[in-house]
Coordinates of N, CA and C in Angstrom, one line a residue:
M1 N 0.8 -1.2 0.0 CA 0.0 0.0 0.0 C 0.9 1.2 0.0
S2 N 0.5 2.3 -0.7 CA 1.2 3.5 -0.8 C 0.7 4.5 0.1
Y3 N 1.6 5.1 0.9 CA 1.2 6.1 1.9 C 1.8 7.5 1.4
N4 N 1.0 8.5 1.8 CA 1.5 9.9 1.6 C 1.2 10.7 2.8
G5 N 2.1 11.7 3.0 CA 2.0 12.6 4.2 C 1.2 13.8 3.9
S6 N 0.4 14.1 4.9 CA -0.4 15.3 5.0 C -0.2 16.2 6.2
F7 N -0.5 17.4 6.2 CA -0.2 18.3 7.3 C -1.5 19.0 7.8
H8 N -1.5 19.2 9.1 CA -2.7 19.9 9.7 C -2.1 20.8 10.8
S9 N -2.7 22.0 11.0 CA -2.4 22.8 12.1 C -3.3 22.6 13.2
F10 N -2.9 22.8 14.5 CA -3.8 22.6 15.6 C -3.4 23.5 16.8
D11 N -4.3 23.7 17.7 CA -4.1 24.5 18.9 C -3.5 23.6 20.0
C12 N -2.3 23.9 20.4 CA -1.7 23.0 21.4 C -2.4 23.0 22.8
G13 N -2.9 24.1 23.2 CA -3.6 24.1 24.5 C -4.9 23.2 24.4
K14 N -5.6 23.3 23.3 CA -6.8 22.5 23.1 C -6.5 21.0 23.0
L15 N -5.3 20.7 22.4 CA -5.0 19.3 22.3 C -4.7 18.8 23.7
E16 N -4.0 19.5 24.5 CA -3.7 19.0 25.9 C -5.0 18.7 26.6
H17 N -6.0 19.6 26.4 CA -7.4 19.3 27.0 C -8.0 18.0 26.5
A18 N -7.9 17.8 25.2 CA -8.5 16.6 24.5 C -7.7 15.3 25.0
L19 N -6.4 15.4 25.1 CA -5.7 14.3 25.5 C -6.1 13.8 26.9
T20 N -6.7 14.7 27.7 CA -7.1 14.3 29.0 C -8.6 13.9 29.1
H21 N -9.4 14.7 28.3 CA -10.9 14.6 28.5 C -11.6 13.8 27.3
A22 N -10.9 13.4 26.3 CA -11.5 12.7 25.2 C -11.0 11.3 25.0
R23 N -10.3 10.8 26.0 CA -9.8 9.5 25.9 C -10.8 8.4 25.7
E24 N -11.8 8.4 26.5 CA -12.9 7.4 26.5 C -13.6 7.4 25.1
K25 N -13.9 8.7 24.7 CA -14.6 8.9 23.4 C -13.8 8.2 22.3
V26 N -12.5 8.4 22.3 CA -11.6 7.9 21.2 C -11.5 6.4 21.3
V27 N -11.3 5.9 22.5 CA -11.2 4.4 22.6 C -12.5 3.8 22.2
N28 N -13.6 4.3 22.6 CA -14.9 3.6 22.2 C -15.1 3.7 20.7
A29 N -14.7 4.8 20.0 CA -14.9 4.9 18.6 C -14.1 3.9 17.9
V30 N -12.8 3.7 18.3 CA -11.9 2.7 17.7 C -12.5 1.2 17.8
V31 N -12.9 0.9 19.1 CA -13.3 -0.4 19.4 C -14.7 -0.7 18.6
N32 N -15.6 0.3 18.6 CA -16.8 0.1 17.9 C -16.7 -0.1 16.4
E33 N -15.7 0.6 15.8 CA -15.5 0.5 14.4 C -14.9 -0.9 14.1
M34 N -14.0 -1.4 15.0 CA -13.4 -2.7 14.7 C -14.4 -3.8 14.8
R35 N -15.4 -3.7 15.7 CA -16.4 -4.7 15.9 C -17.4 -4.6 14.7
E36 N -17.7 -3.4 14.2 CA -18.6 -3.3 13.0 C -17.9 -3.8 11.8
L37 N -16.6 -3.8 11.7 CA -15.8 -4.3 10.5 C -15.5 -5.8 10.7
N38 N -15.9 -6.4 11.8 CA -15.6 -7.8 12.1 C -14.2 -8.1 12.1
F39 N -13.5 -7.3 12.8 CA -12.1 -7.7 13.1 C -12.1 -9.0 14.0
K40 N -10.9 -9.7 13.9 CA -10.8 -10.9 14.6 C -11.0 -10.7 16.2
P41 N -11.6 -11.6 16.9 CA -11.9 -11.3 18.3 C -10.6 -11.0 19.1
D42 N -9.5 -11.7 18.8 CA -8.3 -11.4 19.6 C -7.7 -10.1 19.3
V43 N -7.9 -9.5 18.1 CA -7.5 -8.2 17.8 C -8.3 -7.1 18.5
V44 N -9.6 -7.4 18.6 CA -10.5 -6.5 19.2 C -10.2 -6.5 20.7
E45 N -10.0 -7.7 21.2 CA -9.7 -7.8 22.7 C -8.4 -7.1 23.1
R46 N -7.4 -7.1 22.2 CA -6.1 -6.4 22.5 C -6.5 -4.9 22.6
C47 N -7.3 -4.4 21.6 CA -7.6 -3.0 21.5 C -8.4 -2.6 22.7
V48 N -9.3 -3.5 23.2 CA -10.1 -3.2 24.4 C -9.1 -3.1 25.6
R49 N -8.2 -4.0 25.7 CA -7.3 -4.0 26.9 C -6.4 -2.8 26.9
V50 N -5.8 -2.5 25.7 CA -4.9 -1.3 25.7 C -5.7 0.0 25.8
G51 N -7.0 0.0 25.3 CA -7.8 1.1 25.4 C -8.2 1.4 26.9
K52 N -8.4 0.4 27.7 CA -8.7 0.6 29.0 C -7.5 1.3 29.7
R53 N -6.4 0.9 29.4 CA -5.1 1.5 30.0 C -5.0 2.9 29.6
V54 N -5.3 3.2 28.3 CA -5.3 4.6 27.8 C -6.2 5.5 28.6
V55 N -7.5 5.0 28.8 CA -8.5 5.7 29.5 C -8.0 6.0 30.9
E56 N -7.4 5.0 31.5 CA -7.0 5.2 32.9 C -5.7 6.0 33.1
S57 N -4.8 5.9 32.2 CA -3.4 6.4 32.4 C -3.0 7.5 31.3
G58 N -3.8 7.6 30.2 CA -3.4 8.6 29.2 C -2.7 8.0 28.1
F59 N -2.3 8.8 27.1 CA -1.7 8.3 25.9 C -0.2 8.3 26.1
T60 N 0.2 7.3 26.9 CA 1.6 7.2 27.3 C 2.2 5.9 26.7
Y61 N 3.4 6.0 26.2 CA 4.1 4.8 25.7 C 5.1 4.2 26.6
A62 N 5.4 4.9 27.7 CA 6.4 4.5 28.6 C 6.1 3.2 29.3
G63 N 7.0 2.2 29.2 CA 6.8 0.9 29.8 C 5.7 0.0 29.1
Q64 N 5.2 0.4 27.9 CA 4.2 -0.4 27.3 C 4.9 -1.5 26.5
P65 N 4.2 -2.7 26.5 CA 4.7 -3.8 25.7 C 4.9 -3.4 24.2
K66 N 5.9 -3.9 23.5 CA 6.1 -3.6 22.2 C 4.9 -3.8 21.3
G67 N 4.2 -4.9 21.5 CA 3.1 -5.3 20.7 C 1.9 -4.4 20.8
D68 N 1.9 -3.5 21.8 CA 0.8 -2.6 22.1 C 1.0 -1.2 21.5
L69 N 2.2 -0.9 21.0 CA 2.5 0.4 20.6 C 1.7 0.8 19.4
K70 N 1.5 0.0 18.5 CA 0.7 0.3 17.3 C -0.7 0.6 17.6
V71 N -1.2 -0.1 18.6 CA -2.6 0.1 19.1 C -2.8 1.5 19.6
I72 N -1.8 2.0 20.5 CA -1.8 3.3 21.0 C -1.6 4.3 19.8
D73 N -0.8 4.0 18.9 CA -0.7 4.8 17.7 C -2.0 5.1 17.0
H74 N -2.8 4.0 16.9 CA -4.1 4.1 16.3 C -5.1 5.1 17.1
F75 N -5.0 4.9 18.4 CA -5.8 5.8 19.3 C -5.4 7.3 19.1
V76 N -4.1 7.6 19.0 CA -3.6 9.0 18.8 C -4.2 9.5 17.5
S77 N -4.0 8.7 16.4 CA -4.4 9.2 15.1 C -6.0 9.4 15.1
E78 N -6.6 8.6 15.8 CA -8.1 8.7 15.8 C -8.5 10.0 16.6
L79 N -7.7 10.3 17.6 CA -8.0 11.6 18.4 C -7.9 12.8 17.5
F80 N -6.9 12.8 16.7 CA -6.7 14.0 15.8 C -7.8 14.1 14.7
Y81 N -8.4 12.9 14.4 CA -9.5 12.8 13.5 C -10.9 13.2 14.2
L82 N -11.1 12.5 15.2 CA -12.5 12.7 16.0 C -12.6 14.0 16.6
C83 N -11.5 14.6 17.1 CA -11.5 15.8 17.9 C -10.9 17.0 17.1
A84 N -11.0 16.9 15.8 CA -10.4 18.0 14.9 C -11.0 19.3 15.2
S85 N -12.3 19.4 15.4 CA -13.0 20.7 15.7 C -12.7 21.1 17.1
D86 N -12.5 20.2 18.0 CA -12.2 20.5 19.4 C -10.8 21.2 19.6
I87 N -9.9 20.7 18.7 CA -8.5 21.2 18.8 C -8.2 22.2 17.8
D88 N -9.2 22.7 17.1 CA -9.0 23.7 16.0 C -8.0 23.2 15.0
S89 N -8.2 21.9 14.5 CA -7.3 21.4 13.6 C -7.9 21.5 12.1
V90 N -7.1 22.1 11.2 CA -7.5 22.3 9.8 C -6.4 21.8 8.9
P91 N -6.8 21.3 7.7 CA -5.7 20.9 6.7 C -4.9 22.0 6.2
E92 N -3.6 21.8 6.1 CA -2.6 22.7 5.6 C -1.9 22.3 4.3
S93 N -2.2 21.1 3.8 CA -1.4 20.6 2.7 C -2.0 20.9 1.3
P94 N -1.3 21.6 0.5 CA -1.8 21.8 -0.8 C -1.8 20.5 -1.7
E95 N -0.8 19.7 -1.4 CA -0.7 18.4 -2.1 C 0.0 17.4 -1.0
F96 N -0.3 16.1 -1.2 CA 0.3 15.1 -0.3 C 1.9 15.1 -0.6
L97 N 2.6 14.8 0.5 CA 4.0 14.7 0.4 C 4.5 13.2 0.4
S98 N 5.2 12.8 -0.6 CA 5.6 11.4 -0.8 C 6.7 11.1 0.2
P99 N 6.6 9.9 0.9 CA 7.7 9.4 1.7 C 9.0 9.1 1.0
R100 N 8.9 9.0 -0.4 CA 10.1 8.9 -1.2 C 11.0 10.2 -1.0
I101 N 10.3 11.3 -0.8 CA 11.0 12.6 -0.6 C 11.5 12.7 0.8
T102 N 10.6 12.4 1.8 CA 11.0 12.5 3.2 C 12.1 11.6 3.6
A103 N 12.2 10.4 2.9 CA 13.2 9.4 3.2 C 14.6 9.9 2.8
E104 N 14.7 11.0 2.0 CA 15.9 11.6 1.6 C 16.3 12.7 2.6
L105 N 15.5 13.0 3.6 CA 15.8 14.1 4.6 C 16.9 13.5 5.5
P106 N 17.6 14.4 6.3 CA 18.6 14.0 7.2 C 18.1 12.9 8.2
S107 N 18.9 12.0 8.5 CA 18.6 10.9 9.5 C 19.0 11.2 10.9
Y108 N 18.3 10.6 11.8 CA 18.7 10.7 13.2 C 19.9 9.8 13.5
F109 N 20.2 8.8 12.6 CA 21.2 7.9 12.9 C 22.4 8.1 11.9
Q110 N 23.5 7.5 12.3 CA 24.7 7.5 11.4 C 25.5 6.2 11.6
K111 N 26.3 5.8 10.6 CA 27.1 4.7 10.6 C 28.6 5.1 10.5
S112 N 29.4 4.5 11.3 CA 30.8 4.8 11.3 C 31.4 4.0 10.0
F113 N 30.9 2.8 9.8 CA 31.3 2.0 8.6 C 30.0 1.4 8.1
F114 N 30.1 1.0 6.8 CA 28.9 0.5 6.1 C 28.4 -0.8 6.8
W115 N 29.3 -1.6 7.5 CA 28.9 -2.8 8.1 C 28.4 -2.6 9.6
S116 N 28.6 -1.4 10.1 CA 28.4 -1.2 11.6 C 26.8 -0.9 11.8
R117 N 26.4 -1.1 13.0 CA 25.0 -0.7 13.3 C 24.8 0.8 13.4
P118 N 23.7 1.3 12.9 CA 23.5 2.7 13.0 C 23.4 3.2 14.5
K119 N 23.9 4.3 14.8 CA 23.8 4.9 16.1 C 23.4 6.3 16.0
P120 N 22.6 6.8 17.1 CA 22.1 8.1 17.1 C 23.2 9.1 17.0
I121 N 23.0 10.1 16.2 CA 24.0 11.3 16.1 C 23.9 12.1 17.4
P122 N 25.0 12.3 18.1 CA 25.0 13.1 19.3 C 24.4 14.5 19.1
A123 N 23.6 14.9 20.0 CA 22.9 16.2 19.8 C 23.8 17.4 19.5
A124 N 25.0 17.3 20.1 CA 25.9 18.4 19.9 C 26.5 18.4 18.5
D125 N 26.4 17.2 17.8 CA 26.9 17.1 16.4 C 25.8 17.2 15.4
S126 N 24.6 17.2 15.8 CA 23.5 17.1 14.8 C 23.0 18.5 14.4
D127 N 22.9 18.7 13.1 CA 22.4 20.0 12.6 C 20.9 20.0 12.6
Y128 N 20.2 18.9 12.7 CA 18.8 18.8 12.6 C 18.2 17.9 13.7
I129 N 17.0 18.4 14.3 CA 16.4 17.6 15.3 C 14.9 17.2 14.8
C130 N 14.1 18.2 14.6 CA 12.7 17.9 14.1 C 12.7 17.3 12.7
L131 N 13.5 17.8 11.9 CA 13.5 17.3 10.5 C 13.8 15.8 10.4
T132 N 14.5 15.2 11.3 CA 14.8 13.8 11.2 C 13.6 13.0 11.5
F133 N 12.6 13.5 12.2 CA 11.4 12.7 12.5 C 10.7 12.3 11.2
F134 N 10.8 13.2 10.2 CA 10.1 13.0 9.0 C 10.8 11.9 8.1
H135 N 12.2 11.9 8.2 CA 12.9 10.8 7.6 C 12.5 9.5 8.1
H136 N 12.3 9.3 9.4 CA 11.9 8.0 10.0 C 10.4 7.8 10.2
A137 N 9.6 8.7 9.6 CA 8.2 8.5 9.5 C 7.5 8.5 10.9
G138 N 8.0 9.4 11.7 CA 7.2 9.7 12.9 C 8.0 9.9 14.2
R139 N 7.2 10.3 15.2 CA 7.7 10.5 16.6 C 6.5 10.3 17.5
R140 N 6.6 9.4 18.4 CA 5.4 9.2 19.3 C 5.3 10.3 20.4
L141 N 4.1 10.5 20.8 CA 3.8 11.5 21.9 C 4.6 11.2 23.1
G142 N 5.2 12.3 23.6 CA 6.0 12.1 24.8 C 7.5 11.7 24.6
E143 N 7.9 11.4 23.4 CA 9.2 10.9 23.1 C 10.0 12.0 22.4
Q144 N 11.3 11.9 22.5 CA 12.2 12.9 21.8 C 13.0 12.3 20.7
T145 N 12.8 11.0 20.4 CA 13.5 10.4 19.3 C 12.5 9.9 18.3
P146 N 12.9 9.8 17.0 CA 12.0 9.3 15.9 C 11.6 7.9 16.1
S147 N 10.4 7.5 15.6 CA 9.9 6.1 15.5 C 8.9 6.0 14.4
A148 N 8.8 4.9 13.8 CA 8.0 4.8 12.6 C 6.5 4.5 12.9
C149 N 5.9 5.6 13.6 CA 4.5 5.5 14.1 C 3.6 6.1 13.1
E150 N 4.1 6.8 12.1 CA 3.3 7.3 11.0 C 2.6 8.6 11.4
Y151 N 3.0 9.2 12.5 CA 2.4 10.6 12.9 C 3.5 11.3 13.6
I152 N 3.3 12.7 13.6 CA 4.2 13.6 14.3 C 3.3 14.7 14.8
A153 N 3.3 15.0 16.1 CA 2.6 16.2 16.6 C 3.7 17.1 17.3
L154 N 3.9 18.2 16.7 CA 4.9 19.2 17.3 C 4.2 20.2 18.1
D155 N 4.9 20.8 19.0 CA 4.4 21.9 19.8 C 4.8 23.2 19.0
L156 N 4.5 24.3 19.5 CA 4.8 25.6 18.8 C 6.3 25.8 18.7
R157 N 7.0 25.6 19.8 CA 8.5 25.7 19.7 C 9.1 24.8 18.7
E158 N 8.7 23.6 18.6 CA 9.2 22.6 17.7 C 8.8 22.9 16.2
T159 N 7.6 23.5 16.1 CA 7.2 23.9 14.7 C 8.0 25.0 14.2
E160 N 8.4 26.0 15.1 CA 9.3 27.0 14.7 C 10.7 26.5 14.4
L161 N 11.2 25.5 15.2 CA 12.4 24.9 15.0 C 12.4 24.2 13.6
L162 N 11.3 23.5 13.3 CA 11.2 22.8 12.0 C 11.3 23.7 10.9
K163 N 10.7 24.9 11.0 CA 10.8 25.9 10.0 C 12.2 26.3 9.7
N164 N 12.9 26.6 10.8 CA 14.3 27.0 10.7 C 15.2 25.8 10.1
E165 N 14.9 24.6 10.5 CA 15.7 23.5 10.0 C 15.4 23.3 8.5
L166 N 14.2 23.4 8.1 CA 13.8 23.2 6.7 C 14.5 24.3 5.8
E167 N 14.5 25.6 6.3 CA 15.2 26.7 5.6 C 16.7 26.4 5.5
K168 N 17.2 25.9 6.6 CA 18.7 25.6 6.6 C 19.0 24.4 5.6
F169 N 18.2 23.4 5.6 CA 18.4 22.3 4.7 C 18.3 22.7 3.3
L170 N 17.2 23.5 2.9 CA 17.0 23.9 1.6 C 18.1 24.8 1.1
S171 N 18.9 25.4 1.9 CA 20.0 26.3 1.5 C 21.3 25.5 1.4
S172 N 21.3 24.3 1.9 CA 22.5 23.4 1.8 C 22.6 22.8 0.4
S173 N 23.7 22.3 0.0 CA 23.9 21.6 -1.2 C 23.0 20.4 -1.4
E174 N 22.9 19.6 -0.3 CA 22.1 18.4 -0.2 C 20.6 18.8 -0.4
G175 N 20.2 19.8 0.2 CA 18.8 20.2 0.1 C 18.5 20.8 -1.3
E176 N 19.4 21.6 -1.8 CA 19.2 22.1 -3.2 C 19.1 21.0 -4.2
Q177 N 19.9 20.0 -4.1 CA 19.8 18.8 -5.0 C 18.5 18.1 -4.9
L178 N 18.0 17.9 -3.6 CA 16.7 17.2 -3.4 C 15.6 18.0 -4.0
D179 N 15.7 19.4 -3.7 CA 14.6 20.3 -4.2 C 14.6 20.3 -5.7
A180 N 15.7 20.2 -6.3 CA 15.9 20.2 -7.8 C 15.3 18.9 -8.4
L181 N 15.5 17.8 -7.6 CA 15.0 16.5 -8.1 C 13.5 16.5 -8.1
Y182 N 12.9 17.1 -7.1 CA 11.4 17.2 -6.9 C 11.1 18.7 -6.9
P183 N 11.0 19.3 -8.1 CA 10.9 20.7 -8.2 C 9.9 21.4 -7.3
N184 N 10.4 22.2 -6.4 CA 9.5 23.1 -5.5 C 8.6 22.3 -4.6
T185 N 8.7 20.9 -4.6 CA 7.8 20.1 -3.7 C 8.1 20.4 -2.2
I186 N 9.3 20.4 -1.8 CA 9.6 20.6 -0.4 C 9.2 22.0 0.1
R187 N 9.5 23.0 -0.8 CA 9.1 24.3 -0.4 C 7.6 24.5 -0.4
K188 N 6.9 24.0 -1.3 CA 5.5 24.2 -1.4 C 4.7 23.3 -0.5
D189 N 5.0 22.0 -0.5 CA 4.2 20.9 0.1 C 4.7 20.6 1.6
F190 N 5.8 21.1 2.0 CA 6.3 20.9 3.3 C 6.5 22.2 4.1
L191 N 7.4 23.0 3.6 CA 7.7 24.3 4.2 C 6.4 25.2 4.2
G192 N 5.6 25.1 3.1 CA 4.4 25.9 3.0 C 3.4 25.6 4.2
P193 N 3.1 24.3 4.4 CA 2.2 24.1 5.6 C 2.7 24.5 6.9
V194 N 4.1 24.4 7.1 CA 4.7 24.8 8.3 C 4.5 26.3 8.5
L195 N 4.8 27.1 7.4 CA 4.6 28.6 7.5 C 3.2 28.9 7.8
S196 N 2.3 28.2 7.1 CA 0.8 28.5 7.3 C 0.4 28.2 8.7
A197 N 0.8 27.2 9.3 CA 0.5 26.9 10.7 C 1.0 28.0 11.6
L198 N 2.3 28.3 11.4 CA 2.9 29.3 12.3 C 2.2 30.7 12.1
G199 N 1.8 31.0 10.9 CA 1.1 32.2 10.7 C -0.2 32.3 11.4
K200 N -0.8 31.2 11.8 CA -2.0 31.2 12.6 C -1.8 31.0 14.1
G201 N -0.5 31.0 14.4 CA -0.1 30.9 15.8 C -0.4 29.5 16.3
K202 N -0.3 28.4 15.4 CA -0.6 27.1 15.8 C 0.6 26.2 15.4
A203 N 0.4 24.9 15.9 CA 1.5 24.0 15.8 C 1.1 23.1 14.6
L204 N 2.0 22.1 14.3 CA 1.9 21.3 13.1 C 1.7 19.8 13.5
Y205 N 0.8 19.1 12.9 CA 0.5 17.7 13.0 C 0.7 17.1 11.6
A206 N 1.5 16.0 11.5 CA 1.8 15.3 10.2 C 1.4 13.9 10.4
R207 N 0.8 13.3 9.3 CA 0.4 11.9 9.3 C 0.6 11.3 7.9
L208 N 0.9 10.0 8.0 CA 0.9 9.2 6.8 C -0.4 8.4 6.7
S209 N -1.0 8.4 5.6 CA -2.2 7.7 5.3 C -2.5 7.4 3.9

């Protein structure tokens, strides 16, 4: 299946309220949809079990079993969909952004040799922070490192940082080459939504779908 990235702006304060007060609404919506679509009973049961934990403890990934992480991802994505009006979320993408492009953005990892295991680039040596999340297809709520969860919710400070990093990347030789390969796509379909969100005093949410 082919995925494409889209961007939405949202109000950070309203999101924090929704993360606390809309948990049961979101969990019930996901579970009910799975039952209506006749998902396998064991899949529904896992969703019910993880959903109960989300309602009680919030959208936290800390200490969660690896097999439950994607279920929590589903709940987070559903919150941004179900509560769009509550968090003042509106679309900002003129066109979808292909993962083929974001996969060419700077990585969070580096290799000393081609046979060695990738290691995180030390923060002091890294030119980019937020931009690397898009290379790796996501960053989970409450985490500071990328993960392939297929969504990214930035706060206002991070959205401003992303703008600065995008402009820095586009002025580099690497960024100029990528922008030339996909003419104006990064500026129009990536930097454009970032600038639009900041112009409204809002933060940026990205998702692959």
